[in-house]
Short mmCIF file of C-alpha atoms and ligand atoms in Angstrom, two decimals:
data_model
loop_
_atom_site.label_atom_id
_atom_site.label_comp_id
_atom_site.label_asym_id
_atom_site.label_seq_id
_atom_site.Cartn_x
_atom_site.Cartn_y
_atom_site.Cartn_z
CA MET A 205 51.91 34.52 -14.73
CA THR A 206 50.25 33.49 -18.03
CA THR A 207 46.40 35.13 -17.90
CA ILE A 208 44.12 33.09 -19.64
CA THR A 209 41.45 34.72 -21.77
CA LEU A 210 38.14 33.24 -23.26
CA ASP A 211 38.03 34.94 -26.46
CA SER A 212 35.19 35.15 -28.92
CA ALA A 213 37.51 32.31 -30.86
CA ALA A 214 37.78 30.12 -28.25
CA LEU A 215 33.80 30.43 -26.95
CA GLY A 216 32.35 30.58 -30.76
CA ARG A 217 33.29 27.17 -30.72
CA PHE A 218 29.71 25.94 -28.46
CA GLU A 219 26.38 25.57 -29.58
CA GLY A 220 24.55 25.92 -27.00
CA ASP A 221 24.38 28.95 -24.37
CA VAL A 222 27.78 30.69 -23.51
CA LEU A 223 27.71 33.03 -20.92
CA THR A 224 29.48 35.22 -19.33
CA GLN A 225 29.47 38.09 -16.44
CA GLU A 226 28.11 40.79 -18.44
CA ASP A 227 24.88 38.24 -19.88
CA PRO A 228 21.37 38.28 -18.76
CA GLY A 229 20.72 34.83 -17.15
CA TYR A 230 24.72 34.54 -15.69
CA ASP A 231 23.11 34.51 -12.37
CA ASP A 232 20.05 31.89 -12.47
CA ALA A 233 22.46 29.48 -14.47
CA ARG A 234 24.93 30.10 -11.90
CA LYS A 235 22.79 29.47 -8.85
CA LEU A 236 22.74 25.54 -7.09
CA PHE A 237 19.85 23.91 -5.28
CA ASN A 238 21.91 25.13 -1.40
CA ALA A 239 21.56 28.82 -1.01
CA MET A 240 25.55 28.23 1.35
CA ILE A 241 27.35 28.03 -2.48
CA ASP A 242 27.69 30.95 -4.12
CA ARG A 243 30.36 30.84 -6.81
CA ARG A 244 31.20 33.16 -10.06
CA PRO A 245 32.67 30.87 -13.25
CA ARG A 246 34.44 32.96 -15.56
CA VAL A 247 32.05 31.34 -18.29
CA ILE A 248 29.26 29.05 -17.94
CA ILE A 249 28.38 26.60 -20.96
CA ARG A 250 25.17 24.95 -21.58
CA ALA A 251 25.72 21.70 -23.85
CA ALA A 252 23.31 21.87 -26.31
CA ASN A 253 24.66 18.71 -27.69
CA THR A 254 27.69 15.58 -27.28
CA HIS A 255 29.96 17.98 -29.48
CA ASP A 256 29.09 21.01 -27.02
CA VAL A 257 30.53 18.25 -24.08
CA ILE A 258 33.45 17.13 -26.15
CA ALA A 259 34.34 20.92 -27.83
CA ALA A 260 34.00 22.08 -23.27
CA VAL A 261 35.98 19.52 -21.79
CA ALA A 262 38.88 20.72 -24.93
CA LEU A 263 38.45 23.80 -23.61
CA ALA A 264 39.14 23.01 -20.14
CA ARG A 265 42.08 20.42 -20.99
CA GLU A 266 43.46 24.34 -23.21
CA THR A 267 42.89 26.85 -20.63
CA GLY A 268 43.84 24.51 -16.91
CA LEU A 269 41.24 26.49 -16.05
CA PRO A 270 38.43 24.71 -12.63
CA PHE A 271 35.87 22.48 -14.97
CA ALA A 272 32.31 21.63 -12.91
CA ILE A 273 30.03 19.89 -14.34
CA LYS A 274 26.29 20.44 -13.22
CA GLY A 275 23.93 18.20 -14.08
CA GLY A 276 20.55 18.88 -11.53
CA GLY A 277 22.45 20.68 -8.77
CA HIS A 278 21.55 19.67 -5.70
CA GLY A 279 25.14 18.32 -4.54
CA VAL A 280 25.35 19.65 -1.33
CA ASN A 281 28.48 20.77 -1.43
CA GLY A 282 28.25 22.58 -4.84
CA HIS A 283 30.76 21.62 -6.40
CA ALA A 284 28.89 21.67 -9.98
CA ALA A 285 29.88 25.45 -9.80
CA CYS A 286 33.36 27.29 -9.42
CA ASP A 287 34.86 30.65 -9.30
CA ASP A 288 36.59 32.02 -12.41
CA GLY A 289 36.50 28.77 -14.38
CA ILE A 290 34.49 26.94 -16.50
CA MET A 291 31.32 25.61 -15.39
CA LEU A 292 29.66 22.98 -18.38
CA ASP A 293 25.46 23.13 -17.67
CA LEU A 294 24.18 19.79 -18.97
CA SER A 295 20.99 20.83 -17.71
CA PRO A 296 19.92 21.67 -21.47
CA LEU A 297 20.25 17.55 -22.08
CA LYS A 298 16.58 16.50 -21.21
CA ARG A 299 16.14 13.89 -24.31
CA ILE A 300 14.35 10.41 -22.60
CA ALA A 301 14.11 7.14 -24.54
CA VAL A 302 11.43 4.69 -23.18
CA ASP A 303 11.77 1.17 -24.86
CA PRO A 304 8.46 -0.38 -23.16
CA ALA A 305 9.40 -3.98 -24.72
CA ALA A 306 12.90 -3.97 -23.69
CA ARG A 307 12.01 -2.23 -20.73
CA THR A 308 15.00 -0.16 -21.16
CA VAL A 309 15.05 3.59 -20.97
CA ILE A 310 18.29 6.00 -22.17
CA ALA A 311 18.32 9.66 -20.54
CA GLU A 312 19.88 12.46 -21.35
CA ALA A 313 22.30 13.50 -18.47
CA GLY A 314 20.09 16.88 -17.37
CA VAL A 315 17.13 15.00 -16.64
CA ASN A 316 16.01 14.85 -12.85
CA TRP A 317 13.69 12.29 -11.44
CA GLY A 318 10.60 13.95 -11.34
CA GLU A 319 11.14 13.70 -15.87
CA PHE A 320 12.59 10.49 -15.47
CA ASP A 321 9.49 9.43 -13.93
CA ALA A 322 7.31 10.87 -15.71
CA ALA A 323 8.54 9.24 -18.76
CA THR A 324 9.00 5.50 -17.40
CA THR A 325 5.38 5.74 -15.46
CA ALA A 326 3.79 6.40 -19.08
CA HIS A 327 4.93 2.62 -19.39
CA GLY A 328 4.29 1.46 -16.13
CA LEU A 329 7.85 1.46 -15.06
CA ALA A 330 10.64 2.53 -13.01
CA THR A 331 13.84 2.05 -11.60
CA THR A 332 15.09 2.93 -8.50
CA GLY A 333 15.64 6.94 -8.24
CA GLY A 334 16.01 9.85 -6.00
CA ARG A 335 13.09 10.23 -3.44
CA VAL A 336 12.92 14.80 -4.54
CA THR A 337 11.77 15.23 -8.62
CA THR A 338 14.40 18.06 -8.93
CA THR A 339 17.53 15.74 -8.24
CA GLY A 340 19.61 15.50 -11.62
CA ILE A 341 19.65 11.20 -12.76
CA ALA A 342 23.37 12.25 -13.19
CA GLY A 343 25.25 13.13 -10.03
CA LEU A 344 22.54 10.62 -8.41
CA THR A 345 23.53 7.71 -10.80
CA LEU A 346 27.30 8.36 -10.76
CA GLY A 347 27.51 8.62 -6.85
CA THR A 348 25.20 5.40 -5.81
CA GLY A 349 21.84 6.10 -6.08
CA SER A 350 19.30 5.23 -3.35
CA GLY A 351 15.60 5.31 -3.21
CA TRP A 352 12.31 3.92 -1.96
CA LEU A 353 12.94 0.84 -4.72
CA GLU A 354 16.25 -0.23 -3.67
CA ARG A 355 15.19 -2.93 -1.13
CA VAL A 356 13.68 -4.20 -4.34
CA HIS A 357 15.59 -3.32 -7.27
CA GLY A 358 18.65 -2.58 -5.51
CA TYR A 359 20.45 1.16 -5.82
CA THR A 360 20.43 3.79 -9.21
CA ALA A 361 23.83 2.92 -10.23
CA ASP A 362 23.04 -1.38 -10.21
CA ASN A 363 20.64 -0.81 -12.59
CA LEU A 364 23.04 0.82 -14.89
CA ILE A 365 22.87 -0.52 -18.42
CA SER A 366 25.45 1.49 -19.83
CA ALA A 367 26.88 5.09 -20.33
CA ASP A 368 28.27 7.24 -22.89
CA VAL A 369 30.94 9.54 -21.75
CA VAL A 370 33.54 12.16 -22.92
CA THR A 371 36.81 11.46 -21.36
CA ALA A 372 40.08 13.89 -20.34
CA ASP A 373 41.13 13.37 -23.88
CA GLY A 374 38.31 14.09 -25.85
CA ARG A 375 37.10 10.50 -26.84
CA LEU A 376 33.13 9.41 -26.88
CA VAL A 377 33.30 5.94 -25.31
CA HIS A 378 30.64 3.64 -24.95
CA ALA A 379 30.76 1.95 -20.98
CA SER A 380 28.63 -1.25 -20.25
CA GLU A 381 29.66 -4.69 -19.06
CA ASP A 382 31.17 -5.49 -22.77
CA GLU A 383 33.10 -2.48 -23.61
CA ASN A 384 34.95 -0.81 -21.18
CA PRO A 385 33.96 -2.65 -18.24
CA ASP A 386 36.30 -0.87 -16.30
CA LEU A 387 35.09 2.03 -16.18
CA PHE A 388 31.33 0.92 -16.48
CA TRP A 389 32.70 -0.06 -12.95
CA GLY A 390 33.80 2.68 -11.78
CA LEU A 391 31.03 5.00 -12.42
CA ARG A 392 28.58 3.10 -10.50
CA GLY A 393 29.04 4.68 -7.44
CA GLY A 394 32.90 6.24 -7.55
CA GLY A 395 31.09 9.37 -8.75
CA GLY A 396 32.15 12.11 -11.17
CA ASN A 397 35.62 11.08 -11.56
CA PHE A 398 36.67 9.70 -15.01
CA GLY A 399 34.22 11.87 -17.48
CA VAL A 400 31.44 13.51 -18.49
CA VAL A 401 28.46 11.16 -18.96
CA VAL A 402 26.18 12.22 -21.87
CA ASN A 403 23.62 9.63 -21.16
CA PHE A 404 22.71 6.95 -19.08
CA GLU A 405 21.02 3.69 -19.99
CA TYR A 406 18.83 2.38 -17.11
CA ARG A 407 17.19 -1.32 -16.90
CA LEU A 408 12.97 -0.56 -15.65
CA HIS A 409 11.07 -2.46 -13.90
CA GLU A 410 7.24 -2.77 -13.36
CA VAL A 411 5.33 -0.76 -10.52
CA PRO A 412 1.92 -1.18 -9.30
CA PRO A 413 -0.27 1.29 -10.81
CA LEU A 414 -1.22 2.29 -7.25
CA LEU A 415 1.47 1.70 -4.71
CA LEU A 416 0.41 2.76 -0.41
CA GLY A 417 2.49 5.61 0.66
CA GLY A 418 2.55 8.44 3.16
CA MET A 419 3.70 9.45 7.02
CA LEU A 420 3.59 8.73 10.19
CA LEU A 421 3.79 11.07 13.02
CA TRP A 422 4.08 11.00 16.99
CA PRO A 423 4.76 13.59 19.58
CA PHE A 424 8.29 13.33 20.47
CA ASP A 425 8.03 12.04 23.82
CA ARG A 426 7.53 8.82 21.74
CA ALA A 427 10.83 9.23 19.84
CA GLY A 428 12.24 5.97 21.68
CA GLU A 429 9.29 3.98 21.79
CA VAL A 430 8.85 4.20 17.97
CA LEU A 431 12.56 4.29 16.84
CA ARG A 432 12.97 0.77 18.66
CA ARG A 433 9.53 -0.01 17.37
CA TYR A 434 10.59 0.39 14.09
CA ARG A 435 13.83 -1.38 14.10
CA GLU A 436 12.20 -4.58 15.00
CA PHE A 437 9.29 -3.92 12.08
CA MET A 438 11.93 -3.61 9.35
CA GLU A 439 14.20 -6.77 11.17
CA ASP A 440 11.14 -8.73 9.81
CA ALA A 441 9.96 -6.25 6.73
CA PRO A 442 10.50 -8.01 3.18
CA ASP A 443 11.89 -6.18 0.39
CA GLU A 444 8.71 -4.31 -0.67
CA VAL A 445 8.23 -2.23 2.41
CA SER A 446 10.46 0.98 2.28
CA GLY A 447 10.72 4.15 4.06
CA ALA A 448 12.61 6.02 6.71
CA ALA A 449 12.09 6.76 10.64
CA ALA A 450 12.81 10.19 10.97
CA LEU A 451 12.86 13.18 13.83
CA LEU A 452 11.68 16.40 11.83
CA THR A 453 9.91 19.82 13.22
CA ALA A 454 6.60 19.12 12.13
CA PRO A 455 5.55 21.82 9.37
CA PRO A 456 2.57 24.16 10.05
CA ALA A 457 0.60 22.00 7.22
CA PRO A 458 -3.07 21.46 7.32
CA PHE A 459 -2.70 17.83 8.30
CA VAL A 460 -0.85 18.27 10.50
CA PRO A 461 -2.72 19.26 14.36
CA PRO A 462 -1.72 22.59 15.43
CA GLU A 463 -0.48 21.39 18.93
CA LEU A 464 2.01 19.57 16.76
CA GLN A 465 3.01 22.57 14.48
CA GLY A 466 6.65 23.86 14.84
CA GLN A 467 7.04 21.23 17.58
CA HIS A 468 10.34 18.16 17.30
CA VAL A 469 8.41 14.84 16.50
CA VAL A 470 9.29 11.40 15.21
CA GLY A 471 7.79 10.27 12.31
CA VAL A 472 7.94 6.84 9.82
CA ILE A 473 7.95 7.27 6.45
CA ALA A 474 6.10 4.06 4.96
CA ILE A 475 5.98 2.87 1.88
CA ALA A 476 4.73 -0.43 0.08
CA VAL A 477 6.20 -1.31 -2.95
CA ALA A 478 2.59 -3.40 -3.43
CA ALA A 479 -1.01 -3.15 -4.40
CA PRO A 480 -2.72 -0.75 -1.85
CA GLU A 481 -4.30 -3.99 -0.42
CA ASP A 482 -1.45 -5.92 0.14
CA GLY A 483 0.53 -2.83 1.78
CA GLU A 484 -2.16 -2.63 4.42
CA GLU A 485 -1.70 -5.55 5.67
CA LEU A 486 2.24 -4.74 5.98
CA PHE A 487 1.81 -1.46 7.42
CA ARG A 488 -0.28 -3.32 9.89
CA PRO A 489 2.35 -3.64 12.77
CA LEU A 490 3.28 0.15 12.09
CA ARG A 491 -0.06 1.21 13.12
CA GLU A 492 -0.21 -0.53 16.60
CA PHE A 493 2.16 1.82 17.52
CA GLY A 494 0.10 3.60 18.92
CA PRO A 495 -2.30 6.01 17.58
CA PRO A 496 0.05 8.10 15.78
CA ALA A 497 -1.32 12.08 15.90
CA VAL A 498 -1.10 12.32 12.00
CA ASP A 499 -1.28 8.96 9.72
CA ILE A 500 -1.49 10.51 5.74
CA VAL A 501 -0.70 7.27 4.62
CA GLY A 502 -2.69 5.80 1.32
CA PRO A 503 -2.96 4.45 -1.81
CA MET A 504 -0.89 7.05 -4.62
CA PRO A 505 0.51 6.18 -7.87
CA TYR A 506 4.66 5.99 -7.79
CA THR A 507 4.95 9.76 -9.30
CA ALA A 508 3.05 11.03 -6.22
CA VAL A 509 5.18 8.28 -3.90
CA GLN A 510 8.54 10.44 -5.64
CA GLN A 511 6.95 13.55 -4.74
CA LEU A 512 6.31 13.24 -0.97
CA LEU A 513 9.10 14.88 0.11
CA ASP A 514 8.65 18.20 -2.05
CA PRO A 515 7.87 20.15 0.08
CA GLY A 516 10.43 20.21 2.62
CA ASN A 517 12.79 20.06 -0.50
CA PRO A 518 12.08 23.17 -2.47
CA PRO A 519 15.53 24.50 -3.77
CA GLY A 520 17.31 27.79 -2.76
CA LEU A 521 17.27 26.49 1.45
CA TYR A 522 20.96 26.33 2.85
CA ASN A 523 22.14 22.97 3.29
CA TYR A 524 24.61 21.35 5.20
CA TRP A 525 24.46 17.32 5.35
CA LYS A 526 26.57 14.11 6.76
CA ALA A 527 25.45 10.82 6.57
CA GLU A 528 27.03 7.57 7.45
CA LEU A 529 26.77 3.54 7.15
CA VAL A 530 24.90 1.72 10.36
CA PRO A 531 25.44 -1.93 10.44
CA GLU A 532 22.51 -1.98 13.20
CA LEU A 533 20.05 0.94 15.11
CA GLY A 534 21.11 -0.17 18.85
CA ASP A 535 19.76 1.30 21.71
CA GLU A 536 22.33 3.01 22.55
CA LEU A 537 22.63 5.12 19.09
CA ILE A 538 18.54 5.69 19.33
CA ASP A 539 19.20 7.49 22.32
CA LEU A 540 22.22 9.28 21.55
CA SER A 541 20.00 10.48 18.19
CA ILE A 542 17.14 11.74 20.33
CA GLU A 543 19.25 13.79 22.47
CA HIS A 544 21.35 15.57 19.70
CA ALA A 545 17.57 15.99 17.71
CA GLU A 546 16.39 17.62 21.39
CA ARG A 547 19.35 20.28 20.08
CA MET A 548 17.99 20.67 16.12
CA GLY A 549 16.89 23.85 14.90
CA ARG A 550 12.87 24.41 13.75
CA SER A 551 13.73 24.23 10.36
CA HIS A 552 13.61 21.52 7.70
CA SER A 553 16.25 19.98 9.51
CA VAL A 554 16.12 16.13 10.05
CA MET A 555 17.55 13.45 11.38
CA LEU A 556 16.99 9.73 9.15
CA PHE A 557 17.55 6.31 9.29
CA GLN A 558 16.72 5.15 6.40
CA PRO A 559 16.55 0.82 6.03
CA LEU A 560 18.79 -0.73 3.51
CA GLY A 561 18.84 -5.01 2.90
CA GLY A 562 16.72 -6.49 0.28
CA GLU A 563 18.01 -6.82 -2.68
CA ILE A 564 21.23 -4.23 -2.29
CA GLY A 565 22.82 -6.67 -0.28
CA ARG A 566 22.12 -9.63 -2.60
CA ILE A 567 24.50 -7.68 -5.38
CA SER A 568 27.85 -9.03 -5.35
CA ASP A 569 30.22 -6.35 -3.76
CA ASP A 570 32.50 -7.03 -6.58
CA SER A 571 30.05 -5.17 -9.27
CA ASN A 572 30.58 -2.07 -9.02
CA ALA A 573 32.63 0.95 -6.67
CA ILE A 574 29.77 0.85 -4.07
CA THR A 575 30.94 -0.29 -0.90
CA ALA A 576 30.00 -1.67 2.46
CA ARG A 577 26.29 -3.75 0.74
CA HIS A 578 25.69 -5.15 4.18
CA ALA A 579 25.07 -2.61 5.62
CA ALA A 580 21.75 -2.06 7.60
CA TRP A 581 21.14 1.51 7.67
CA THR A 582 22.10 4.54 6.37
CA ALA A 583 21.52 7.57 9.70
CA HIS A 584 21.88 10.77 8.12
CA CYS A 585 22.29 14.37 9.70
CA ILE A 586 20.98 16.92 7.65
CA GLY A 587 20.82 20.44 7.94
CA GLU A 588 18.39 22.55 5.96
CA TRP A 589 17.23 25.93 7.51
CA GLU A 590 15.70 29.16 5.98
CA THR A 591 17.73 31.96 6.24
CA PRO A 592 21.76 33.46 6.55
CA ALA A 593 21.19 34.03 10.82
CA GLU A 594 20.51 30.42 11.35
CA SER A 595 23.39 29.02 9.68
CA GLU A 596 25.81 29.24 12.49
CA ALA A 597 23.75 26.91 15.08
CA GLU A 598 22.92 24.81 12.27
CA LEU A 599 26.57 23.94 10.97
CA ALA A 600 27.68 23.76 14.86
CA TRP A 601 24.51 21.32 14.81
CA VAL A 602 25.09 18.86 12.08
CA LYS A 603 29.43 19.32 12.85
CA ALA A 604 28.36 18.07 16.30
CA TRP A 605 26.84 14.76 14.85
CA GLY A 606 30.34 13.71 13.57
CA PRO A 607 31.98 12.41 16.74
CA LEU A 608 28.43 11.13 18.44
CA ILE A 609 28.35 8.88 15.20
CA GLU A 610 31.85 7.64 14.98
CA PRO A 611 32.17 4.78 17.14
CA PHE A 612 28.83 3.35 14.84
CA LYS A 613 29.83 3.88 11.75
CA ILE A 614 31.97 1.25 9.24
CA ALA A 615 33.31 2.31 5.88
CA GLY A 616 31.11 3.25 3.22
CA ALA A 617 27.91 5.56 2.43
CA PRO A 618 27.30 7.56 0.02
CA LEU A 619 29.53 10.31 -1.48
CA THR A 620 26.31 11.96 -2.83
CA PHE A 621 24.91 12.73 0.72
CA ARG A 622 27.89 14.15 1.96
CA ALA A 623 29.13 17.96 2.11
CA ASP A 624 32.37 17.45 3.54
CA THR A 625 35.27 16.50 0.84
CA GLY A 626 38.66 15.41 0.61
CA ASP A 627 41.27 12.79 0.49
CA GLU A 628 41.28 11.36 3.63
CA HIS A 629 37.37 11.44 3.29
CA VAL A 630 36.70 9.77 0.56
CA ARG A 631 39.22 7.04 1.08
CA ARG A 632 37.11 6.15 3.96
CA ALA A 633 34.01 6.39 1.82
CA PHE A 634 35.32 3.55 -0.44
CA GLY A 635 37.71 1.25 1.99
CA GLU A 636 41.30 0.72 1.23
CA GLU A 637 40.11 -2.08 -1.72
CA LYS A 638 38.32 -0.11 -3.63
CA HIS A 639 39.95 3.01 -3.23
CA ALA A 640 42.89 1.52 -4.78
CA ARG A 641 41.32 0.29 -7.73
CA LEU A 642 39.53 3.14 -8.58
CA VAL A 643 42.14 5.18 -8.19
CA ALA A 644 43.78 2.58 -10.90
CA LEU A 645 40.78 3.68 -12.94
CA LYS A 646 41.99 7.51 -12.24
CA ASP A 647 45.36 6.90 -13.53
CA LYS A 648 44.24 5.12 -16.80
CA TYR A 649 41.14 7.60 -17.85
CA ASP A 650 42.09 10.73 -16.21
CA PRO A 651 46.08 10.76 -15.16
CA GLU A 652 45.88 14.62 -15.27
CA ASN A 653 43.14 14.91 -12.97
CA LEU A 654 41.15 17.27 -15.04
CA PHE A 655 38.05 16.10 -13.09
CA ARG A 656 39.07 16.92 -9.68
CA LEU A 657 35.61 19.23 -8.71
CA ASN A 658 33.90 16.72 -7.02
CA GLN A 659 34.69 13.46 -4.39
CA ASN A 660 37.63 13.82 -5.69
CA ILE A 661 39.68 10.22 -6.38
CA LYS A 662 42.93 11.61 -6.75
CA PRO A 663 45.69 9.99 -9.65
CA SER A 664 48.98 8.77 -8.26
CA ALA A 665 50.57 11.77 -9.77
CA ALA A 666 48.52 14.56 -7.64
CA ARG A 667 49.73 12.03 -4.56
CA SER A 668 53.50 12.43 -5.16
C1 FAD B 126 16.95 17.20 -1.94
C2 FAD B 126 17.69 16.59 -2.58
C3 FAD B 126 17.10 14.92 -2.27
C4 FAD B 126 18.26 14.00 -2.31
N1 FAD B 126 17.92 13.06 -2.17
C5 FAD B 126 18.61 11.95 -2.89
C6 FAD B 126 17.92 10.55 -2.47
O1 FAD B 126 16.84 10.68 -2.56
N2 FAD B 126 18.73 9.52 -2.94
C7 FAD B 126 19.96 10.30 -3.54
O2 FAD B 126 20.83 8.78 -3.68
N3 FAD B 126 20.69 10.99 -3.26
C8 FAD B 126 19.99 12.33 -3.49
N4 FAD B 126 20.40 13.35 -2.95
C9 FAD B 126 21.97 13.34 -2.79
C10 FAD B 126 22.09 13.67 -4.92
O3 FAD B 126 22.08 12.33 -4.99
C11 FAD B 126 23.06 14.47 -5.28
O4 FAD B 126 23.44 15.46 -4.36
C12 FAD B 126 23.27 14.19 -6.21
O5 FAD B 126 25.27 14.83 -6.41
C13 FAD B 126 22.72 14.88 -7.02
O6 FAD B 126 22.58 14.86 -8.21
P1 FAD B 126 22.31 16.28 -9.05
O7 FAD B 126 22.92 16.08 -10.85
O8 FAD B 126 21.29 17.11 -8.93
O9 FAD B 126 24.05 17.15 -9.08
P2 FAD B 126 24.99 18.23 -9.55
O10 FAD B 126 25.45 19.26 -8.30
O11 FAD B 126 24.47 18.63 -10.34
O12 FAD B 126 26.86 16.97 -9.89
C14 FAD B 126 27.13 16.65 -8.58
C15 FAD B 126 28.20 16.28 -9.30
O13 FAD B 126 27.84 15.09 -9.97
C16 FAD B 126 29.16 15.32 -10.63
N5 FAD B 126 28.51 14.90 -12.38
C17 FAD B 126 27.03 15.68 -12.60
N6 FAD B 126 26.94 15.09 -13.41
C18 FAD B 126 27.69 14.45 -14.09
C19 FAD B 126 27.89 14.33 -15.53
N7 FAD B 126 27.03 14.31 -16.43
N8 FAD B 126 28.97 13.45 -15.93
C20 FAD B 126 30.13 13.30 -14.53
N9 FAD B 126 29.82 14.07 -13.61
C21 FAD B 126 28.00 14.47 -13.18
C22 FAD B 126 29.61 16.41 -10.84
O14 FAD B 126 30.75 16.49 -9.97
C23 FAD B 126 28.98 17.38 -10.35
O15 FAD B 126 29.30 18.20 -8.99
C24 FAD B 126 19.79 14.40 -2.90
C25 FAD B 126 20.33 15.64 -2.56
C26 FAD B 126 18.62 16.76 -2.27
C27 FAD B 126 19.54 18.25 -1.94
#
């Protein structure tokens, strides 16, 4: 067996920091959002510029070592780090250039949604983005990108105008509707399969200076009624109404009455992409569900809406997630979900029903790799807990949701929301037709599967 050495000549070509196990900072640099992941790369390259990305792709090709790409490090399956391979950390790449007149922005691959929103909202503009500020724009956009603005403006990837990509053969190529349109099609939903994206150009939209946002909570014994009423409310809601219904454990926060803290509750996250006075009118039916135990819905800037879920999702917790698309939220699914939630740990874990529709469904299914635009809801079962002692019970709880959701789900669902990986799983997520088109694209851009540490679309050569 040949031993691959990464000597100083191999590593001296980078302008950014290069860290091996002996270097201070190595342990911090290999850490990801999900504490379940504990991988030790042979080398971590912290890219300083596009040249470093091209050099890292060349090094991966020359050595054949596993090659992991990290944007914001939020992928729950932990593909952004690898054992005994090369980890390319893009997080130092932070440049953001907003063009307010054209309503566009170009952001580098290490930017997260907190940084992105701060830059664009300075001009009263935004695009559909992740609901937790520390999530990276890179993995989220490539994997579809779901956010509070999606019923008005489509998914994040629907707002992508172009991207600069380093392909497996080391070329820097531009992908847009006009240049390399096949690659551009696959980048929007197909994940990190086709190259390393160094920057993303997005379409921006005006957001009101203040929106209405927040959360309503009721005791758990009202869950059946609240979920049914929320379903009816969303059936007639205009695109500006966004949010989700949630089964969760009430946090020990000052706004929660002491008797509910640490108890299972049912909640509605309510966001209106509208001026607060219009939002009040839109939310009137929600408040008619009966007096909530907690009502912290109020006017706030878009950046505060984007931070609403941050306190419940700090880095360093243990995570295992599943998600599926469902065409409807029927009574049987509601009742089974409530039974499942009764067995949920008193942790950060949560079950979410997140309404889709609006602009998502109006965009042509052919326009990019995103599947199942007609789905009405994303159902999430999110395990998130604080200590290894809870891991066995939490993992078993999320796994048991798989058979529960099976009869209700349709093909599709962003791969970004799932911890599970594997060819069968990826194929089902895209459906046969789109999967075949993605395999052909993989054959063209990465026939040797250099980019395989991801929700992998295997090229034909790796299938025989
Ligand atoms: C707390 C939390 C909240 C979330 N909220 C949302 C949400 O609201 N909406 C939503 O849609 N998703 C959400 N997600 C899921 C999120 O979109 C995915 O985890 C996504 O992969 C995160 O991107 P990242 O860059 O932070 O992750 P990373 O782990 O860095 O990257 C994930 C994968 O993407 C690929 N990748 C990353 N950067 C590049 C690049 N520049 N070029 C090529 N490939 C690349 C790699 O394969 C990598 O393994 C959330 C996740 C967490 C943990």
